[in-house]
Structure formats: C-alpha cells, structure tokens
Coordinates of C-alpha atoms in Angstrom, one line a residue:
Chain A
M747 CA 54.2 137.9 114.3
P748 CA 57.2 137.0 116.5
G749 CA 59.7 139.8 117.4
K750 CA 63.1 140.4 116.0
L751 CA 65.3 137.3 115.7
G752 CA 68.9 137.3 116.9
L753 CA 71.0 135.1 114.7
I754 CA 74.4 133.9 115.9
A755 CA 75.9 133.0 112.6
G756 CA 78.5 130.2 112.2
G757 CA 79.9 129.2 108.8
G758 CA 78.2 127.9 105.7
T759 CA 75.0 129.0 103.9
L760 CA 72.5 128.1 106.6
P761 CA 72.6 131.5 108.4
R762 CA 71.9 133.2 105.0
R763 CA 68.8 130.9 104.5
I764 CA 67.5 131.9 107.9
I765 CA 67.9 135.6 107.0
E766 CA 66.0 135.0 103.8
A767 CA 63.2 133.1 105.6
C768 CA 62.9 136.0 108.0
H769 CA 62.7 138.4 105.1
A770 CA 60.0 136.3 103.4
Q771 CA 58.0 136.3 106.7
G772 CA 58.6 140.0 107.1
R773 CA 60.4 139.3 110.4
A774 CA 63.2 141.5 111.5
V775 CA 66.6 139.9 112.1
F776 CA 69.9 141.0 113.8
V777 CA 73.0 139.0 113.1
V778 CA 76.0 138.4 115.4
A779 CA 78.8 137.5 113.0
L780 CA 81.8 135.6 114.5
D781 CA 85.3 136.6 113.3
G782 CA 86.7 133.9 111.1
Q783 CA 83.6 131.8 111.1
T784 CA 80.7 133.6 109.4
D785 CA 80.5 133.4 105.7
A786 CA 80.8 136.8 104.0
A787 CA 77.7 136.1 101.9
T788 CA 75.6 135.9 105.1
L789 CA 75.8 139.6 105.5
E790 CA 75.2 140.6 101.9
G791 CA 72.6 143.4 101.4
D792 CA 71.6 145.5 104.3
V793 CA 71.5 143.0 107.1
P794 CA 71.8 144.7 110.6
H795 CA 74.7 143.0 112.3
I796 CA 77.6 143.2 114.7
R797 CA 81.0 141.5 114.2
I798 CA 82.7 140.1 117.3
R799 CA 85.5 137.7 118.0
M800 CA 84.6 134.4 119.7
G801 CA 85.5 135.4 123.2
A802 CA 83.5 138.7 123.3
A803 CA 80.4 137.2 124.9
G804 CA 79.6 140.4 126.8
K805 CA 79.6 142.5 123.6
A806 CA 77.3 140.0 121.9
V807 CA 74.8 139.9 124.7
K808 CA 74.8 143.7 124.9
A809 CA 74.3 144.1 121.1
L810 CA 71.5 141.5 121.1
R811 CA 69.7 143.3 123.9
G812 CA 70.3 146.7 122.3
A813 CA 68.7 145.3 119.1
E814 CA 65.7 144.2 121.2
C815 CA 65.9 140.5 120.2
E816 CA 63.9 138.1 122.3
E817 CA 64.4 134.9 120.3
L818 CA 67.9 133.7 119.3
V819 CA 69.0 131.0 116.9
L820 CA 72.5 129.5 116.5
A821 CA 73.1 128.4 112.9
G822 CA 76.1 127.1 111.0
P823 CA 79.1 125.2 112.1
V824 CA 81.5 126.9 114.6
R825 CA 85.1 125.9 114.7
R826 CA 85.9 125.1 118.3
P827 CA 88.5 127.5 119.7
S828 CA 91.2 126.6 122.1
F829 CA 91.4 128.4 125.3
S830 CA 94.5 130.4 124.3
E831 CA 92.8 131.8 121.1
L832 CA 89.6 132.6 122.8
R833 CA 90.7 135.7 124.7
P834 CA 87.6 135.8 126.8
D835 CA 86.0 139.1 127.8
L836 CA 84.6 139.5 131.3
T837 CA 81.3 137.8 130.5
A838 CA 83.0 135.0 128.7
A839 CA 85.6 134.6 131.5
R840 CA 82.9 134.4 134.2
F841 CA 81.1 131.9 132.0
L842 CA 84.2 129.8 131.6
S843 CA 85.1 129.8 135.2
R844 CA 81.6 128.5 135.9
V845 CA 81.6 125.7 133.3
G846 CA 85.3 125.0 133.5
A847 CA 87.8 125.8 130.7
K848 CA 88.0 122.1 129.9
A849 CA 84.5 122.4 128.6
L850 CA 86.0 124.0 125.5
G851 CA 86.4 120.6 124.0
D852 CA 82.9 119.8 124.7
D853 CA 79.4 119.9 123.2
G854 CA 78.4 120.5 126.8
L855 CA 79.9 124.0 126.1
L856 CA 77.3 124.8 123.4
R857 CA 74.5 123.8 125.8
A858 CA 76.1 125.9 128.5
V859 CA 76.2 128.8 126.1
M860 CA 72.5 128.4 125.4
D861 CA 71.7 128.1 129.1
L862 CA 73.7 131.4 129.7
L863 CA 71.7 133.1 126.9
E864 CA 68.5 132.0 128.4
E865 CA 69.6 133.2 131.8
E866 CA 70.2 136.6 130.2
G867 CA 66.6 136.6 129.2
F868 CA 66.7 135.4 125.6
R869 CA 64.7 132.4 124.3
V870 CA 66.9 130.1 122.2
I871 CA 65.2 128.2 119.4
G872 CA 66.3 125.7 116.8
V873 CA 67.0 126.2 113.1
H874 CA 64.0 123.9 112.3
D875 CA 61.7 126.3 114.3
I876 CA 62.3 128.8 111.5
L877 CA 63.0 126.5 108.5
G878 CA 60.1 124.1 109.1
D879 CA 60.9 121.4 106.6
I880 CA 64.7 121.3 106.9
L881 CA 65.1 118.1 108.9
A882 CA 65.8 114.7 107.3
S883 CA 62.7 112.5 106.7
E884 CA 62.7 108.7 107.4
G885 CA 63.1 106.2 104.6
V886 CA 64.9 106.1 101.3
W887 CA 65.1 109.4 99.5
G888 CA 66.1 108.6 95.9
R889 CA 66.1 105.8 93.5
E890 CA 68.8 103.6 95.0
Q891 CA 68.0 101.2 97.8
P892 CA 70.6 99.9 100.4
D893 CA 70.9 96.1 100.1
E894 CA 71.4 93.7 103.0
D895 CA 75.2 94.2 103.0
A896 CA 74.8 98.0 103.0
W897 CA 72.3 97.7 105.9
R898 CA 74.9 95.7 107.9
D899 CA 77.5 98.5 107.4
I900 CA 74.8 101.1 108.3
R901 CA 74.0 99.3 111.5
R902 CA 77.6 99.0 112.5
G903 CA 78.1 102.7 111.6
L904 CA 75.1 103.7 113.7
Q905 CA 76.5 101.9 116.7
I906 CA 79.9 103.4 116.4
A907 CA 78.7 106.9 115.6
G908 CA 76.5 106.7 118.8
D909 CA 79.5 105.8 120.8
L910 CA 81.6 108.6 119.3
G911 CA 78.8 111.0 120.0
R912 CA 78.5 110.0 123.6
Q913 CA 82.2 110.7 123.9
D914 CA 81.6 114.1 122.2
I915 CA 84.1 113.3 119.5
G916 CA 82.2 113.6 116.2
Q917 CA 79.1 112.7 114.3
A918 CA 80.2 110.7 111.3
V919 CA 81.9 107.4 110.4
V920 CA 82.5 105.4 107.2
V921 CA 82.2 101.7 107.2
Q922 CA 83.0 99.4 104.3
Q923 CA 82.2 95.7 104.4
G924 CA 82.5 95.8 108.2
I925 CA 85.8 97.7 108.2
V926 CA 85.8 101.1 109.8
L927 CA 87.6 103.2 107.2
G928 CA 87.5 106.4 109.1
V929 CA 86.0 108.3 112.1
E930 CA 85.3 112.0 112.2
A931 CA 86.7 114.2 115.0
I932 CA 87.1 117.9 114.4
E933 CA 88.2 117.7 110.8
G934 CA 84.7 117.5 109.4
T935 CA 82.9 115.2 107.1
D936 CA 84.5 116.6 103.9
R937 CA 88.0 115.6 105.0
L938 CA 86.8 112.3 106.4
L939 CA 85.3 111.4 103.0
Q940 CA 88.5 112.5 101.2
R941 CA 90.7 110.2 103.2
C942 CA 88.3 107.3 103.1
G943 CA 88.5 107.5 99.3
E944 CA 92.2 106.8 99.6
L945 CA 91.7 104.1 102.2
R946 CA 88.9 102.2 100.4
R947 CA 89.1 98.5 99.8
P948 CA 88.2 96.7 96.6
G949 CA 84.6 95.4 96.3
P950 CA 81.3 97.0 97.3
G951 CA 81.9 100.5 98.5
G952 CA 81.3 101.8 102.0
V953 CA 78.6 103.8 103.7
L954 CA 78.8 107.2 105.4
V955 CA 76.7 107.3 108.6
K956 CA 76.1 110.7 110.2
I957 CA 74.0 111.2 113.2
K958 CA 73.4 113.7 116.0
K959 CA 75.4 113.1 119.1
P960 CA 73.2 111.2 121.6
G961 CA 72.0 113.8 124.1
Q962 CA 73.0 116.7 121.9
D963 CA 70.7 119.7 122.1
D964 CA 68.5 120.0 119.0
R965 CA 69.1 123.8 119.0
A966 CA 72.8 123.7 118.0
D967 CA 75.2 122.0 115.7
L968 CA 72.9 119.4 114.2
P969 CA 74.6 117.2 111.6
T970 CA 74.2 118.6 108.1
V971 CA 74.2 117.0 104.7
G972 CA 73.8 118.6 101.2
R973 CA 74.7 117.9 97.6
H974 CA 78.4 118.3 98.3
T975 CA 78.1 115.5 100.9
V976 CA 76.8 113.2 98.1
E977 CA 79.5 114.4 95.7
G978 CA 82.2 113.7 98.3
A979 CA 80.8 110.3 99.1
A980 CA 80.6 109.4 95.4
K981 CA 84.2 110.5 94.9
A982 CA 85.3 108.4 97.8
G983 CA 83.7 105.3 96.2
L984 CA 80.9 105.0 98.7
R985 CA 77.6 103.3 98.0
G986 CA 75.4 105.5 100.1
I987 CA 74.7 107.7 103.0
A988 CA 72.6 107.2 106.1
V989 CA 71.5 110.1 108.3
E990 CA 69.4 110.4 111.4
A991 CA 65.8 111.1 110.5
G992 CA 64.4 114.1 112.4
A993 CA 67.8 115.3 113.5
T994 CA 69.8 116.1 110.4
I995 CA 69.7 119.4 108.5
V996 CA 69.3 118.7 104.8
M997 CA 70.5 121.6 102.5
E998 CA 68.7 121.7 99.1
P999 CA 67.1 118.3 99.3
D1000 CA 66.1 118.2 95.6
D1001 CA 69.7 118.9 94.5
L1002 CA 71.0 116.3 96.9
V1003 CA 68.6 113.6 95.7
A1004 CA 69.3 114.4 92.0
A1005 CA 73.1 114.2 92.7
A1006 CA 72.6 110.8 94.5
D1007 CA 70.5 109.4 91.7
A1008 CA 73.0 110.6 89.1
A1009 CA 75.9 109.0 91.0
G1010 CA 74.0 105.8 91.9
L1011 CA 74.2 106.4 95.6
F1012 CA 71.4 105.6 98.1
V1013 CA 70.5 108.2 100.8
V1014 CA 68.4 107.0 103.7
G1015 CA 67.0 108.6 106.8
V1016 CA 67.0 106.2 109.7
A1017 CA 65.3 106.5 113.0
V1018 CA 67.9 106.3 115.8
D1019 CA 67.2 104.7 119.0
K1020 CA 67.8 107.2 121.8
G1021 CA 68.5 104.5 124.4
Chain B
M327 CA 117.1 75.4 122.2
P328 CA 113.5 75.9 120.9
G329 CA 112.8 74.5 117.4
K330 CA 112.4 76.3 114.1
L331 CA 110.3 79.5 114.4
G332 CA 107.6 80.2 111.8
L333 CA 107.3 84.0 111.2
I334 CA 104.2 85.3 109.6
A335 CA 105.5 88.6 108.4
G336 CA 103.4 91.8 108.1
G337 CA 104.9 95.2 107.1
G338 CA 107.7 97.3 108.6
T339 CA 111.0 96.4 110.1
L340 CA 109.9 94.3 113.1
P341 CA 109.9 90.9 111.2
R342 CA 113.5 91.6 110.1
R343 CA 114.4 92.2 113.8
I344 CA 112.9 88.9 114.7
I345 CA 114.9 87.1 112.0
E346 CA 118.1 88.8 113.3
A347 CA 117.3 87.8 116.9
C348 CA 116.8 84.2 115.7
H349 CA 120.1 84.3 113.8
A350 CA 121.9 85.7 116.9
Q351 CA 120.4 82.9 119.0
G352 CA 121.3 80.3 116.4
R353 CA 117.6 79.5 116.0
A354 CA 116.2 78.5 112.6
V355 CA 113.4 80.6 111.1
F356 CA 110.9 80.1 108.3
V357 CA 109.0 83.2 106.9
V358 CA 105.6 83.4 105.5
A359 CA 105.6 86.6 103.4
L360 CA 102.3 88.1 102.6
D361 CA 101.8 89.7 99.1
G362 CA 101.7 93.4 99.3
Q363 CA 102.4 93.5 103.0
T364 CA 105.9 92.2 103.8
D365 CA 108.7 94.6 103.4
A366 CA 111.3 93.5 100.8
A367 CA 114.2 94.0 103.3
T368 CA 112.7 91.3 105.5
L369 CA 113.7 88.6 103.1
E370 CA 117.2 89.9 102.4
G371 CA 120.0 87.4 102.6
D372 CA 119.1 83.7 102.5
V373 CA 116.0 83.6 104.6
P374 CA 113.9 80.5 103.9
H375 CA 110.4 81.6 103.1
I376 CA 107.3 81.2 101.1
R377 CA 105.3 84.1 99.5
I378 CA 101.5 83.8 99.6
R379 CA 98.6 86.0 99.1
M380 CA 96.4 86.8 102.1
G381 CA 93.6 84.3 101.3
A382 CA 95.9 81.4 100.8
A383 CA 95.7 80.0 104.4
G384 CA 95.9 76.4 103.3
K385 CA 99.2 77.0 101.5
A386 CA 100.6 78.8 104.5
V387 CA 99.7 76.0 107.0
K388 CA 101.1 73.4 104.6
A389 CA 104.4 75.3 104.2
L390 CA 104.8 75.9 107.9
R391 CA 104.2 72.2 108.6
G392 CA 106.5 71.2 105.8
A393 CA 109.2 73.4 107.3
E394 CA 108.6 71.7 110.7
C395 CA 107.8 74.8 112.6
E396 CA 106.2 74.3 116.0
E397 CA 106.2 77.9 117.3
L398 CA 104.7 80.7 115.2
V399 CA 104.9 84.5 115.6
L400 CA 102.8 87.1 113.9
A401 CA 104.8 90.3 113.5
G402 CA 104.4 93.6 111.7
P403 CA 101.2 95.4 110.7
V404 CA 98.8 93.7 108.2
R405 CA 96.5 95.8 106.1
R406 CA 93.0 94.4 106.6
P407 CA 91.7 93.0 103.4
S408 CA 88.1 93.3 102.3
F409 CA 86.2 90.1 101.5
S410 CA 86.3 90.7 97.8
E411 CA 90.1 91.1 97.7
L412 CA 90.8 88.1 99.9
R413 CA 90.0 85.4 97.4
P414 CA 90.0 82.7 100.1
D415 CA 91.4 79.2 99.4
L416 CA 89.5 76.2 100.8
T417 CA 91.1 76.5 104.3
A418 CA 90.5 80.2 104.4
A419 CA 86.9 79.8 103.1
R420 CA 86.2 77.1 105.8
F421 CA 87.7 79.4 108.4
L422 CA 85.6 82.4 107.2
S423 CA 82.4 80.4 107.1
R424 CA 83.1 79.5 110.8
V425 CA 84.0 83.0 112.1
G426 CA 81.7 84.8 109.7
A427 CA 82.9 87.0 106.8
K428 CA 81.9 90.1 108.8
A429 CA 84.8 89.3 111.1
L430 CA 87.0 90.7 108.4
G431 CA 86.6 94.1 110.0
D432 CA 87.5 92.8 113.3
D433 CA 90.4 92.2 115.6
G434 CA 88.4 89.2 116.6
L435 CA 89.6 87.9 113.2
L436 CA 93.3 88.0 114.3
R437 CA 92.4 86.0 117.4
A438 CA 90.4 83.5 115.3
V439 CA 93.4 83.1 113.0
M440 CA 95.6 82.4 116.0
D441 CA 93.0 79.9 117.3
L442 CA 93.0 78.2 114.0
L443 CA 96.8 78.0 113.9
E444 CA 96.8 76.4 117.4
E445 CA 94.1 73.9 116.3
E446 CA 96.4 73.0 113.4
G447 CA 99.0 72.1 116.1
F448 CA 101.2 75.2 116.2
R449 CA 101.9 77.2 119.3
V450 CA 101.5 81.0 118.7
I451 CA 103.8 83.2 120.8
G452 CA 104.2 87.0 121.0
V453 CA 106.9 89.2 119.6
H454 CA 108.0 90.0 123.1
D455 CA 108.7 86.3 123.7
I456 CA 111.5 86.6 121.2
L457 CA 112.6 90.3 121.6
G458 CA 112.5 90.3 125.4
D459 CA 112.9 94.0 126.1
I460 CA 110.8 95.4 123.3
L461 CA 107.7 96.5 125.3
A462 CA 107.2 100.0 126.7
S463 CA 108.3 100.6 130.3
E464 CA 106.2 102.6 132.7
G465 CA 107.2 106.2 133.5
V466 CA 108.8 109.2 131.7
W467 CA 111.5 108.1 129.2
G468 CA 113.3 111.3 128.3
R469 CA 114.0 114.7 129.6
E470 CA 110.6 116.3 129.2
Q471 CA 107.9 115.8 131.8
P472 CA 104.2 116.2 131.1
D473 CA 102.6 119.0 133.1
E474 CA 99.2 119.0 134.7
D475 CA 97.5 120.2 131.5
A476 CA 99.2 117.5 129.5
W477 CA 98.1 114.9 132.0
R478 CA 94.5 116.1 131.6
D479 CA 94.8 115.5 127.8
I480 CA 96.5 112.1 128.4
R481 CA 93.6 111.0 130.7
R482 CA 91.0 112.1 128.2
G483 CA 93.0 110.3 125.4
L484 CA 93.2 107.1 127.4
Q485 CA 89.5 107.1 128.0
I486 CA 88.7 107.7 124.3
A487 CA 91.3 105.3 123.0
G488 CA 89.9 102.6 125.4
D489 CA 86.4 103.1 123.9
L490 CA 87.7 103.1 120.4
G491 CA 89.6 99.9 121.1
R492 CA 86.6 98.2 122.6
Q493 CA 84.7 99.0 119.3
D494 CA 87.7 97.6 117.5
I495 CA 88.2 100.8 115.5
G496 CA 91.8 101.9 116.3
Q497 CA 94.5 102.4 118.9
A498 CA 95.4 106.1 118.8
V499 CA 93.9 109.5 119.4
V500 CA 95.2 113.1 119.6
V501 CA 93.8 115.5 122.2
Q502 CA 94.8 119.1 122.5
Q503 CA 93.5 121.2 125.4
G504 CA 90.6 118.8 125.8
I505 CA 89.7 119.0 122.1
V506 CA 89.8 115.6 120.2
L507 CA 91.8 116.6 117.1
G508 CA 91.7 113.2 115.5
V509 CA 90.9 109.6 116.0
E510 CA 92.6 106.7 114.3
A511 CA 90.7 104.1 112.3
I512 CA 92.5 102.1 109.6
E513 CA 94.6 105.0 108.2
G514 CA 97.3 104.5 110.8
T515 CA 99.1 106.8 113.2
D516 CA 101.3 108.5 110.6
R517 CA 98.3 109.9 108.7
L518 CA 96.5 110.7 111.9
L519 CA 99.5 112.8 113.0
Q520 CA 99.7 114.5 109.6
R521 CA 96.1 115.7 109.7
C522 CA 96.3 116.7 113.3
G523 CA 99.1 119.0 112.4
E524 CA 96.8 120.8 110.1
L525 CA 93.9 120.9 112.6
R526 CA 95.9 122.1 115.6
R527 CA 94.7 125.0 117.7
P528 CA 96.9 127.8 118.9
G529 CA 98.4 127.5 122.4
P530 CA 99.9 124.4 124.1
G531 CA 100.1 121.5 121.7
G532 CA 98.3 118.2 121.9
V533 CA 99.2 114.7 123.0
L534 CA 99.2 111.5 121.1
V535 CA 97.8 108.6 123.1
K536 CA 98.3 105.1 121.7
I537 CA 97.2 102.0 123.6
K538 CA 96.4 98.4 122.9
K539 CA 92.7 97.7 122.3
P540 CA 91.2 96.4 125.5
G541 CA 90.9 92.7 125.3
Q542 CA 93.2 92.5 122.3
D543 CA 95.5 89.5 122.3
D544 CA 99.1 90.3 123.2
R545 CA 100.3 88.0 120.4
A546 CA 99.2 90.2 117.5
D547 CA 99.1 93.8 116.3
L548 CA 100.3 95.5 119.4
P549 CA 100.6 99.2 119.1
T550 CA 104.0 100.3 117.9
V551 CA 106.0 103.5 118.3
G552 CA 109.4 104.5 117.1
R553 CA 111.5 107.5 116.2
H554 CA 109.3 108.3 113.3
T555 CA 106.3 108.5 115.6
V556 CA 108.2 111.2 117.6
E557 CA 109.1 113.0 114.4
G558 CA 105.5 112.9 113.2
A559 CA 104.3 114.2 116.6
A560 CA 106.8 117.0 116.6
K561 CA 105.9 118.0 113.1
A562 CA 102.2 118.1 114.1
G563 CA 103.0 120.5 116.9
L564 CA 102.3 118.0 119.7
R565 CA 103.8 118.3 123.2
G566 CA 104.2 114.6 123.8
I567 CA 103.2 111.0 123.4
A568 CA 101.7 108.6 125.9
V569 CA 101.8 104.8 125.3
E570 CA 100.6 101.8 127.2
A571 CA 103.3 100.4 129.4
G572 CA 103.9 96.7 128.9
A573 CA 101.7 96.5 125.8
T574 CA 103.4 98.7 123.2
I575 CA 106.3 97.7 120.9
V576 CA 109.1 100.3 121.0
M577 CA 111.3 100.3 118.0
E578 CA 114.9 101.6 118.6
P579 CA 114.1 103.1 122.1
D580 CA 117.4 105.0 122.2
D581 CA 116.8 106.8 118.9
L582 CA 113.2 107.5 120.0
V583 CA 114.3 109.1 123.3
A584 CA 117.0 111.1 121.6
A585 CA 114.5 112.4 119.0
A586 CA 112.1 113.3 121.7
D587 CA 114.7 115.1 123.8
A588 CA 115.9 117.0 120.7
A589 CA 112.4 118.1 119.8
G590 CA 111.4 118.9 123.4
L591 CA 108.6 116.3 123.5
F592 CA 107.8 114.1 126.4
V593 CA 107.2 110.4 126.0
V594 CA 105.6 108.5 128.8
G595 CA 104.6 104.9 129.4
V596 CA 101.3 104.7 131.4
A597 CA 99.8 101.7 133.1
V598 CA 96.3 101.2 131.6
D599 CA 93.5 100.0 133.8
K600 CA 92.1 96.9 132.2
G601 CA 88.7 97.3 133.8

C-alpha cells in the first residue's frame, strides 16, 4: 500500500476523482487547494486539506511535509497567474529568481515546479498512475468514422497543434476544409469552440484537434476531453474530434461516446509522432 | 500617366481610398466588387464597376479585360470562402484544379490568384504603389515609449507571430508579461482584442504584435492598423502595439497616433528579420 498522497488540486472534477480513487483503494490523501482555482466540490466531505494562494509555495511544501506525503500529484487545470498577482512568498520568490520570472508564461514553469517538489524530497507522479485507464486509446471510439476530407483536416490540425505546443501557446486548434478557424491560447477549449461556431464556413464542418504540447511533462496539465467537449464541438458545427492517444485525459468516456454518437460526431485517438 | 487601374475590392475603407487617390491623379479606375465583401461606400458616386460572387473568376477577368485595365490592385480584407460556398465558374474551377482545392485555406491561394491574373496579361501591383506613404515607418510613433518589459513581450510576440505566419494561420498575437493571451486565426484582430480584454491578467498590460506572414506577397492582404485598432487595444487593457515597419498598412496615421497618445498606449514600427 503506497503512503499518503498529496494532491495539488487545480480546477474541474479531476481532483475529486482522484480523491475518490484513493478512498476506494483505502489510501490516505491530503489536498492542497489553490485559491480561486480548486472546485468547491473537490473538498466535500471530510477531506484533509489546506487552502493556499498561488504564490505561497513555502506554506504548501510545509503542509505536505507535515501531512507526511511522499507522493504528489498535480491534477486539474490551473489558470496561469501573472507575476503581479502571484505575490510570491520566500520559497516561491527563491524559485522564481532561479527559473526567471519570465517562466510564468511557460509550461517550463510547471516542470520547474515539479523539479522543485522533487528536490524537496517528494516524488511527483501523474494522474494516470492513480486513475489507470483515464488516457485516450488509439482508434475510432464511437460509431462515426472520419472520411478522407476529415483526415486531411486532422493532419493539418496535428501539424499546427504541434507547432503551437512547441511554442508553449496552447493545445487545441480547429480546422475546417483546410481553413484554420481558431487557435487556442489561454482562453481554453470551450471558448475556442464557441467562437469557431460563429466563424464556421458553409459545407462539411471542421475538426477539433487537441494534443499534448510536444515535450510537455506527462505529469501535469495533460489535454482533457469529456462529454462537454463533444457538446461544444457539436454546437460549433464540427464533424469530429481528434485527440492524442496515450496523452489525453478522457473524463467519463462512456458519456462522451454516447454524446458523440447522438450528435453524429466522430472521436478518434491518434498516435502523435514525437519527432 | 498609367492606364486604367483595375481594383479588386475586399472589405473596409482601403478600396475607397484607392479610388479617391486615382480620382486625385486623374487616373481611371474600374472596380470588381465581391459579393458580401466589398463595403457599400466603396462604390458611392459614379464608380464604374462589376459585382461578382467570389467563384466567378472568369467573369471578373472578362470584365477587367473589357474595361481595358492593364494594372490591377487587390485591396481590403477578403473573407476566405470554403470550397462549398465558392461555387467556382469554369475559370475558377480550372484554377482550383491546378492549385488544389486545399489551397483555399492558404495564403498560397492569394499568390496563385495573382499569378493567374498575371498569366492573363495583367500586371498586379501593391496598394503602396498607389498610396505611397501608407506603410508603417520604423520607430516609436507617438508620445509613449515601450519599456524593457514591453520590449520583452514584443520580442516574444514577434517570434510567435512569425511562426503563425509561416503556418499561414494569422498575423497577430497578444502577449502580456510573457503569457500568450491570444492568437489570431481567421477571426480577425478586433475579435482577438475583444477576448484578450476578458483574459487579461492583473499588472502591466499586454502588447498586440501584428506582422506580415513571412514570405507573404506584398501585393495582397498586408496587415492593417488604424485608430480602431488602438481603441480596441486600449479597451483590452493593452499597453501598446507593435507592427512591422514597411509591411503594415496604416489607416489615418494622425488619428491613430492621437488616439494612442490620448489612451497612453505606445505604437511602434519594428523591423522584422526575414530570416
């Protein structure tokens, strides 16, 4: 039986699922809740936790050590703070002076945070180490199949999303008949889909392509899809969704596939070349 | 005195300015107005013109030849059509079968259109060949100067915009304190600014960087800024705007600078390395 798990909880429902998985396994868990980021439902019931603001790294480390956590997991999206709203404590300030404040815009920052936590003696694991079957499988998931035109849009989307990711900008792109309708930066996939619905062209709908940033650490901020992604894509008039197999978190896969079948959308997990 | 000018008129006020410049020079002009794209004010007065839909390339060529135009200019933004809304005539269909329908998503398409027009015996010139002083100058235009932090955001923006442009995605990006707030695809700069206003972080505001796509032909679809760009940037809480010197169309520069000074924004023309 592994020891107590430290859970650094971003937004959404994923942190709650990890808590429930720990409960099911009889594993103790201690939550670090981030002000303005962690969903209230995450802490429902009697979950041991501490609430901190983003810049209070020293307080977090101290609490995790006090709770005798050895393994840590980072789960759920975290809105990137700007330097001026971070108000770093001493530990965070030392950390920032080492990685450079400019790293705030960077995924490199998340990796540096994990490196710091490991230096402090913790072992950082990925969400999929706890929720074994949560990553996207390869192939077509539901009833609908992408046709050759859709595959063309998927391939262009994969290429662009790879470039965006290498620039540490975003994970998602929408392509319709070769036209790039929209590119995700920090606004998130929901807003991207919303505006692409307004920008869509007549004729066969577009495709949402969402992949991990090349070189991104598997232990933080993996791309996520769920039923609401399918619903957003359907509303935007898209024909389907392509995600990176083995590197995308799939929330409630049965619901997702049912929603896709009902809306007539394809959902496909594609292997992404790591070149 | 050069012969009659053929003006293929996209949206906005730029085509009208070209007509007025021709009138001032005593030069005859014939306008090809594109359904759903050309601004109504462009054709005010007694401007000789033909209205066509986007796919009617053959009709456009015939009309331009009938009007005895030798030089052509493409001015004003054109919303990229999808294949299914294009309904190509024979000339357009032949053209598309040559360049490939997938080129519809591409700037390569605009270049191919210009190549086609030149093969048909026309000479295609740029907007700046008619409106001599319309391109952005290098240096700071108004009272405000970018500080070192702003320059850092500008440099990151230039790098990202260059990559976006090479992928033929868009021309503009907003960066705040190293964080990429938004990236332009086909939605245009106004909508980009609008959403970046909602996504802005506390602290020093971001920077809009807008440049020509690397390799983009100077004779079509140059990035454009005007007073409303400054107003949109101010509303979004940005600190300033950086555009590509020598490759950005500046509408009403005096109004633009006055608006920037009034709002406390800097506007700077930067030389972009074409490497």
